[in-house]
PDB file of N, CA and C in Angstrom:
ATOM      1  N   MET A   1     101.522 108.766  68.759  1.00 48.00           N
ATOM      2  CA  MET A   1     100.110 109.261  68.509  1.00 48.00           C
ATOM      3  C   MET A   1      99.431 108.552  67.466  1.00 48.00           C
ATOM      4  N   GLY A   2     100.235 107.949  66.589  1.00 48.00           N
ATOM      5  CA  GLY A   2      99.544 107.259  65.329  1.00 48.00           C
ATOM      6  C   GLY A   2      98.506 106.189  65.839  1.00 48.00           C
ATOM      7  N   ALA A   3      98.718 105.467  66.799  1.00 48.00           N
ATOM      8  CA  ALA A   3      97.883 104.405  67.047  1.00 48.00           C
ATOM      9  C   ALA A   3      96.834 104.734  67.998  1.00 48.00           C
ATOM     10  N   ALA A   4      96.720 105.928  68.570  1.00 55.00           N
ATOM     11  CA  ALA A   4      95.894 106.443  69.643  1.00 55.00           C
ATOM     12  C   ALA A   4      94.425 106.482  69.019  1.00 55.00           C
ATOM     13  N   PRO A   5      94.145 106.911  67.584  1.00 57.00           N
ATOM     14  CA  PRO A   5      92.807 107.044  67.335  1.00 57.00           C
ATOM     15  C   PRO A   5      91.975 105.766  67.247  1.00 57.00           C
ATOM     16  N   GLU A   6      92.507 104.516  67.372  1.00 63.00           N
ATOM     17  CA  GLU A   6      91.861 103.335  67.415  1.00 63.00           C
ATOM     18  C   GLU A   6      91.304 103.111  68.828  1.00 63.00           C
ATOM     19  N   PHE A   7      91.678 103.908  69.822  1.00 61.00           N
ATOM     20  CA  PHE A   7      91.326 103.679  71.063  1.00 61.00           C
ATOM     21  C   PHE A   7      90.285 104.915  71.505  1.00 61.00           C
ATOM     22  N   VAL A   8      90.066 105.798  70.605  1.00 61.00           N
ATOM     23  CA  VAL A   8      89.300 106.876  70.885  1.00 61.00           C
ATOM     24  C   VAL A   8      87.762 106.622  71.031  1.00 61.00           C
ATOM     25  N   GLU A   9      87.057 107.061  72.063  1.00 68.00           N
ATOM     26  CA  GLU A   9      85.791 106.882  72.288  1.00 68.00           C
ATOM     27  C   GLU A   9      84.978 108.072  71.714  1.00 68.00           C
ATOM     28  N   PRO A  10      83.716 107.960  71.295  1.00 67.00           N
ATOM     29  CA  PRO A  10      82.999 108.967  70.795  1.00 67.00           C
ATOM     30  C   PRO A  10      82.957 110.454  71.588  1.00 67.00           C
ATOM     31  N   HIS A  11      82.952 110.153  72.840  1.00 70.00           N
ATOM     32  CA  HIS A  11      82.842 111.539  73.783  1.00 70.00           C
ATOM     33  C   HIS A  11      84.171 112.006  74.219  1.00 70.00           C
ATOM     34  N   ASP A  12      85.227 111.246  73.760  1.00 78.00           N
ATOM     35  CA  ASP A  12      86.672 111.824  73.953  1.00 78.00           C
ATOM     36  C   ASP A  12      86.915 113.022  73.301  1.00 78.00           C
ATOM     37  N   ARG A  13      87.669 114.026  73.867  1.00 87.00           N
ATOM     38  CA  ARG A  13      88.186 115.165  73.244  1.00 87.00           C
ATOM     39  C   ARG A  13      89.263 115.566  73.997  1.00 87.00           C
ATOM     40  N   ALA A  14      90.184 116.254  73.485  1.00 92.00           N
ATOM     41  CA  ALA A  14      91.246 117.016  74.009  1.00 92.00           C
ATOM     42  C   ALA A  14      91.385 118.444  73.522  1.00 92.00           C
ATOM     43  N   ILE A  15      91.966 119.092  74.428  1.00 94.00           N
ATOM     44  CA  ILE A  15      92.079 120.539  74.112  1.00 94.00           C
ATOM     45  C   ILE A  15      93.593 120.975  74.181  1.00 94.00           C
ATOM     46  N   HIS A  16      94.059 121.809  73.381  1.00 96.00           N
ATOM     47  CA  HIS A  16      95.475 122.132  73.344  1.00 96.00           C
ATOM     48  C   HIS A  16      95.599 123.451  74.218  1.00 96.00           C
ATOM     49  N   LEU A  17      96.475 123.410  75.172  1.00 97.00           N
ATOM     50  CA  LEU A  17      96.835 124.731  75.808  1.00 97.00           C
ATOM     51  C   LEU A  17      98.313 125.006  75.896  1.00 97.00           C
ATOM     52  N   SER A  18      98.485 126.389  76.040  1.00 98.00           N
ATOM     53  CA  SER A  18      99.955 126.790  76.183  1.00 98.00           C
ATOM     54  C   SER A  18     100.778 126.361  77.406  1.00 98.00           C
ATOM     55  N   ARG A  19     102.166 126.270  77.215  1.00 97.00           N
ATOM     56  CA  ARG A  19     102.830 125.815  78.331  1.00 97.00           C
ATOM     57  C   ARG A  19     102.815 127.018  79.677  1.00 97.00           C
ATOM     58  N   LYS A  20     102.133 128.182  79.260  1.00 97.00           N
ATOM     59  CA  LYS A  20     102.024 129.046  80.196  1.00 97.00           C
ATOM     60  C   LYS A  20     100.915 128.894  81.041  1.00 97.00           C
ATOM     61  N   THR A  21      99.988 127.805  80.829  1.00 95.00           N
ATOM     62  CA  THR A  21      98.901 127.630  81.480  1.00 95.00           C
ATOM     63  C   THR A  21      99.007 127.502  82.939  1.00 95.00           C
ATOM     64  N   THR A  22      98.310 128.014  83.812  1.00 92.00           N
ATOM     65  CA  THR A  22      98.432 127.791  85.273  1.00 92.00           C
ATOM     66  C   THR A  22      97.660 126.470  85.745  1.00 92.00           C
ATOM     67  N   VAL A  23      98.241 126.253  87.001  1.00 89.00           N
ATOM     68  CA  VAL A  23      97.361 125.009  87.594  1.00 89.00           C
ATOM     69  C   VAL A  23      95.925 125.269  87.761  1.00 89.00           C
ATOM     70  N   PRO A  24      95.615 126.495  88.285  1.00 90.00           N
ATOM     71  CA  PRO A  24      94.186 126.855  88.437  1.00 90.00           C
ATOM     72  C   PRO A  24      93.317 126.808  86.929  1.00 90.00           C
ATOM     73  N   GLN A  25      93.973 127.202  85.990  1.00 93.00           N
ATOM     74  CA  GLN A  25      93.434 127.274  84.785  1.00 93.00           C
ATOM     75  C   GLN A  25      93.158 125.936  84.104  1.00 93.00           C
ATOM     76  N   ALA A  26      94.228 125.028  84.455  1.00 92.00           N
ATOM     77  CA  ALA A  26      94.079 123.556  84.021  1.00 92.00           C
ATOM     78  C   ALA A  26      92.991 122.936  84.823  1.00 92.00           C
ATOM     79  N   LEU A  27      92.999 123.154  86.047  1.00 90.00           N
ATOM     80  CA  LEU A  27      91.799 122.643  86.861  1.00 90.00           C
ATOM     81  C   LEU A  27      90.471 122.853  86.420  1.00 90.00           C
ATOM     82  N   LYS A  28      90.264 124.170  86.020  1.00 91.00           N
ATOM     83  CA  LYS A  28      89.148 124.524  85.408  1.00 91.00           C
ATOM     84  C   LYS A  28      88.687 123.963  84.107  1.00 91.00           C
ATOM     85  N   LYS A  29      89.769 123.867  83.288  1.00 92.00           N
ATOM     86  CA  LYS A  29      89.545 123.221  82.097  1.00 92.00           C
ATOM     87  C   LYS A  29      89.055 121.708  82.187  1.00 92.00           C
ATOM     88  N   LEU A  30      89.556 121.024  83.268  1.00 90.00           N
ATOM     89  CA  LEU A  30      89.088 119.743  83.347  1.00 90.00           C
ATOM     90  C   LEU A  30      87.940 119.377  84.181  1.00 90.00           C
ATOM     91  N   SER A  31      87.368 120.424  84.591  1.00 88.00           N
ATOM     92  CA  SER A  31      86.106 120.524  85.490  1.00 88.00           C
ATOM     93  C   SER A  31      84.979 120.438  84.443  1.00 88.00           C
ATOM     94  N   PRO A  32      83.858 119.665  84.799  1.00 87.00           N
ATOM     95  CA  PRO A  32      82.649 119.649  84.011  1.00 87.00           C
ATOM     96  C   PRO A  32      82.103 121.153  83.809  1.00 87.00           C
ATOM     97  N   PRO A  33      81.758 121.473  82.496  1.00 85.00           N
ATOM     98  CA  PRO A  33      81.360 122.720  82.105  1.00 85.00           C
ATOM     99  C   PRO A  33      80.005 123.044  82.800  1.00 85.00           C
ATOM    100  N   ALA A  34      79.646 124.261  83.018  1.00 88.00           N
ATOM    101  CA  ALA A  34      78.319 124.798  83.644  1.00 88.00           C
ATOM    102  C   ALA A  34      77.013 124.300  82.716  1.00 88.00           C
ATOM    103  N   ASP A  35      77.254 124.098  81.492  1.00 89.00           N
ATOM    104  CA  ASP A  35      76.203 123.644  80.581  1.00 89.00           C
ATOM    105  C   ASP A  35      75.941 122.309  80.680  1.00 89.00           C
ATOM    106  N   GLY A  36      76.624 121.448  81.589  1.00 85.00           N
ATOM    107  CA  GLY A  36      76.288 120.197  81.850  1.00 85.00           C
ATOM    108  C   GLY A  36      76.991 119.190  80.828  1.00 85.00           C
ATOM    109  N   GLY A  37      77.834 119.846  79.965  1.00 86.00           N
ATOM    110  CA  GLY A  37      78.648 118.739  78.967  1.00 86.00           C
ATOM    111  C   GLY A  37      79.644 118.185  79.668  1.00 86.00           C
ATOM    112  N   LEU A  38      80.470 117.340  79.122  1.00 87.00           N
ATOM    113  CA  LEU A  38      81.485 116.556  79.458  1.00 87.00           C
ATOM    114  C   LEU A  38      82.794 117.359  79.385  1.00 87.00           C
ATOM    115  N   PRO A  39      83.545 117.464  80.358  1.00 90.00           N
ATOM    116  CA  PRO A  39      84.928 118.160  80.242  1.00 90.00           C
ATOM    117  C   PRO A  39      85.949 117.190  79.353  1.00 90.00           C
ATOM    118  N   PRO A  40      87.020 117.944  78.901  1.00 92.00           N
ATOM    119  CA  PRO A  40      87.810 117.209  77.980  1.00 92.00           C
ATOM    120  C   PRO A  40      88.465 116.129  78.745  1.00 92.00           C
ATOM    121  N   THR A  41      88.788 115.012  77.915  1.00 91.00           N
ATOM    122  CA  THR A  41      89.578 113.958  78.422  1.00 91.00           C
ATOM    123  C   THR A  41      90.926 114.161  78.779  1.00 91.00           C
ATOM    124  N   ALA A  42      91.501 115.177  77.818  1.00 93.00           N
ATOM    125  CA  ALA A  42      92.976 115.378  78.243  1.00 93.00           C
ATOM    126  C   ALA A  42      93.210 116.877  77.735  1.00 93.00           C
ATOM    127  N   LEU A  43      94.250 117.460  78.486  1.00 96.00           N
ATOM    128  CA  LEU A  43      94.803 118.681  78.006  1.00 96.00           C
ATOM    129  C   LEU A  43      96.225 118.389  77.426  1.00 96.00           C
ATOM    130  N   ILE A  44      96.410 118.940  76.264  1.00 96.00           N
ATOM    131  CA  ILE A  44      97.707 118.691  75.431  1.00 96.00           C
ATOM    132  C   ILE A  44      98.406 119.942  75.639  1.00 96.00           C
ATOM    133  N   ILE A  45      99.466 119.858  76.328  1.00 96.00           N
ATOM    134  CA  ILE A  45     100.275 121.251  76.560  1.00 96.00           C
ATOM    135  C   ILE A  45     101.410 121.250  75.572  1.00 96.00           C
ATOM    136  N   THR A  46     101.348 122.321  74.685  1.00 97.00           N
ATOM    137  CA  THR A  46     102.258 122.679  73.724  1.00 97.00           C
ATOM    138  C   THR A  46     103.025 123.942  74.101  1.00 97.00           C
ATOM    139  N   HIS A  47     103.992 124.461  73.234  1.00 98.00           N
ATOM    140  CA  HIS A  47     104.632 125.684  73.578  1.00 98.00           C
ATOM    141  C   HIS A  47     103.605 126.896  73.529  1.00 98.00           C
ATOM    142  N   SER A  48     102.825 126.966  72.556  1.00 97.00           N
ATOM    143  CA  SER A  48     101.843 128.045  72.565  1.00 97.00           C
ATOM    144  C   SER A  48     100.392 127.677  72.440  1.00 97.00           C
ATOM    145  N   GLY A  49     100.128 126.338  72.634  1.00 97.00           N
ATOM    146  CA  GLY A  49      98.717 125.762  72.598  1.00 97.00           C
ATOM    147  C   GLY A  49      98.217 125.680  71.304  1.00 97.00           C
ATOM    148  N   LYS A  50      99.077 125.442  70.220  1.00 96.00           N
ATOM    149  CA  LYS A  50      98.696 125.310  68.958  1.00 96.00           C
ATOM    150  C   LYS A  50      98.484 123.642  68.505  1.00 96.00           C
ATOM    151  N   PRO A  51      97.555 123.146  67.850  1.00 94.00           N
ATOM    152  CA  PRO A  51      97.569 121.744  67.628  1.00 94.00           C
ATOM    153  C   PRO A  51      98.701 121.170  66.690  1.00 94.00           C
ATOM    154  N   HIS A  52      99.311 122.101  66.088  1.00 96.00           N
ATOM    155  CA  HIS A  52     100.532 121.652  65.012  1.00 96.00           C
ATOM    156  C   HIS A  52     101.630 121.529  65.835  1.00 96.00           C
ATOM    157  N   GLU A  53     101.871 121.925  67.123  1.00 96.00           N
ATOM    158  CA  GLU A  53     103.051 121.968  67.872  1.00 96.00           C
ATOM    159  C   GLU A  53     103.089 120.435  68.737  1.00 96.00           C
ATOM    160  N   SER A  54     104.493 120.169  68.797  1.00 96.00           N
ATOM    161  CA  SER A  54     104.739 118.907  69.572  1.00 96.00           C
ATOM    162  C   SER A  54     104.325 119.067  71.025  1.00 96.00           C
ATOM    163  N   PRO A  55     103.684 118.024  71.508  1.00 96.00           N
ATOM    164  CA  PRO A  55     103.111 117.970  72.925  1.00 96.00           C
ATOM    165  C   PRO A  55     104.315 118.029  73.880  1.00 96.00           C
ATOM    166  N   LEU A  56     104.286 118.914  74.883  1.00 97.00           N
ATOM    167  CA  LEU A  56     105.352 118.946  75.943  1.00 97.00           C
ATOM    168  C   LEU A  56     104.756 118.181  77.113  1.00 97.00           C
ATOM    169  N   SER A  57     103.446 118.043  77.292  1.00 94.00           N
ATOM    170  CA  SER A  57     102.782 117.233  78.322  1.00 94.00           C
ATOM    171  C   SER A  57     101.442 116.946  78.019  1.00 94.00           C
ATOM    172  N   LEU A  58     100.926 115.928  78.814  1.00 94.00           N
ATOM    173  CA  LEU A  58      99.579 115.565  78.561  1.00 94.00           C
ATOM    174  C   LEU A  58      99.071 115.431  80.013  1.00 94.00           C
ATOM    175  N   VAL A  59      97.909 116.188  80.401  1.00 94.00           N
ATOM    176  CA  VAL A  59      97.219 116.188  81.634  1.00 94.00           C
ATOM    177  C   VAL A  59      95.770 115.525  81.455  1.00 94.00           C
ATOM    178  N   VAL A  60      95.619 114.534  82.431  1.00 92.00           N
ATOM    179  CA  VAL A  60      94.357 113.774  82.297  1.00 92.00           C
ATOM    180  C   VAL A  60      93.765 114.021  83.766  1.00 92.00           C
ATOM    181  N   ALA A  61      92.343 113.438  83.891  1.00 88.00           N
ATOM    182  CA  ALA A  61      91.733 113.564  85.237  1.00 88.00           C
ATOM    183  C   ALA A  61      92.630 112.806  86.279  1.00 88.00           C
ATOM    184  N   ASP A  62      93.307 112.001  86.081  1.00 91.00           N
ATOM    185  CA  ASP A  62      94.160 111.001  86.969  1.00 91.00           C
ATOM    186  C   ASP A  62      95.199 112.001  87.602  1.00 91.00           C
ATOM    187  N   ASP A  63      95.467 113.167  86.930  1.00 90.00           N
ATOM    188  CA  ASP A  63      96.460 113.991  87.391  1.00 90.00           C
ATOM    189  C   ASP A  63      95.992 115.016  88.462  1.00 90.00           C
ATOM    190  N   LEU A  64      94.558 115.020  88.505  1.00 87.00           N
ATOM    191  CA  LEU A  64      94.206 116.223  89.327  1.00 87.00           C
ATOM    192  C   LEU A  64      94.619 116.212  90.885  1.00 87.00           C
ATOM    193  N   PRO A  65      94.709 114.980  91.582  1.00 90.00           N
ATOM    194  CA  PRO A  65      95.363 115.181  92.888  1.00 90.00           C
ATOM    195  C   PRO A  65      96.614 115.909  92.767  1.00 90.00           C
ATOM    196  N   VAL A  66      97.546 115.467  91.878  1.00 89.00           N
ATOM    197  CA  VAL A  66      98.840 116.109  91.882  1.00 89.00           C
ATOM    198  C   VAL A  66      98.800 117.666  91.669  1.00 89.00           C
ATOM    199  N   LEU A  67      97.956 118.101  90.712  1.00 84.00           N
ATOM    200  CA  LEU A  67      97.400 119.475  90.570  1.00 84.00           C
ATOM    201  C   LEU A  67      96.974 120.126  91.725  1.00 84.00           C
ATOM    202  N   VAL A  68      96.122 119.477  92.458  1.00 87.00           N
ATOM    203  CA  VAL A  68      95.609 120.202  93.682  1.00 87.00           C
ATOM    204  C   VAL A  68      96.603 120.317  94.644  1.00 87.00           C
ATOM    205  N   ALA A  69      97.541 119.265  94.767  1.00 90.00           N
ATOM    206  CA  ALA A  69      98.531 119.295  95.724  1.00 90.00           C
ATOM    207  C   ALA A  69      99.540 120.479  95.434  1.00 90.00           C
ATOM    208  N   ALA A  70      99.894 120.579  94.125  1.00 84.00           N
ATOM    209  CA  ALA A  70     100.671 121.538  93.663  1.00 84.00           C
ATOM    210  C   ALA A  70     100.076 123.128  94.008  1.00 84.00           C
ATOM    211  N   MET A  71      98.777 123.074  93.897  1.00 81.00           N
ATOM    212  CA  MET A  71      98.228 124.473  94.295  1.00 81.00           C
ATOM    213  C   MET A  71      98.372 124.748  95.806  1.00 81.00           C
ATOM    214  N   SER A  72      98.057 123.691  96.549  1.00 86.00           N
ATOM    215  CA  SER A  72      98.105 123.725  98.086  1.00 86.00           C
ATOM    216  C   SER A  72      99.487 124.017  98.437  1.00 86.00           C
ATOM    217  N   ALA A  73     100.590 123.585  97.764  1.00 83.00           N
ATOM    218  CA  ALA A  73     101.888 123.848  98.343  1.00 83.00           C
ATOM    219  C   ALA A  73     102.197 125.365  97.928  1.00 83.00           C
ATOM    220  N   GLY A  74     101.708 125.911  96.835  1.00 70.00           N
ATOM    221  CA  GLY A  74     101.953 127.205  96.633  1.00 70.00           C
ATOM    222  C   GLY A  74     101.379 128.270  97.426  1.00 70.00           C
ATOM    223  N   THR A  75     100.450 127.934  98.382  1.00 57.00           N
ATOM    224  CA  THR A  75      99.788 128.764  99.191  1.00 57.00           C
ATOM    225  C   THR A  75     100.308 128.917 100.740  1.00 57.00           C
TER     226      THR A  75
END
């Protein structure tokens, strides 16, 4: 992650979420907010959602089809 900041755009932001975050919760977090703002660029999944913890996974908008398919498979 040391080199990543040189590629950050001004509107990029990531949020940390717990490993217990559900697929519907992740989808909601990656959706544009009601206030018209921009959704986060990435979801960083850690053990309990704390920024100081090592990432377990990184979820970005390109992962949405996989997340939607996972939700559909569960119903």
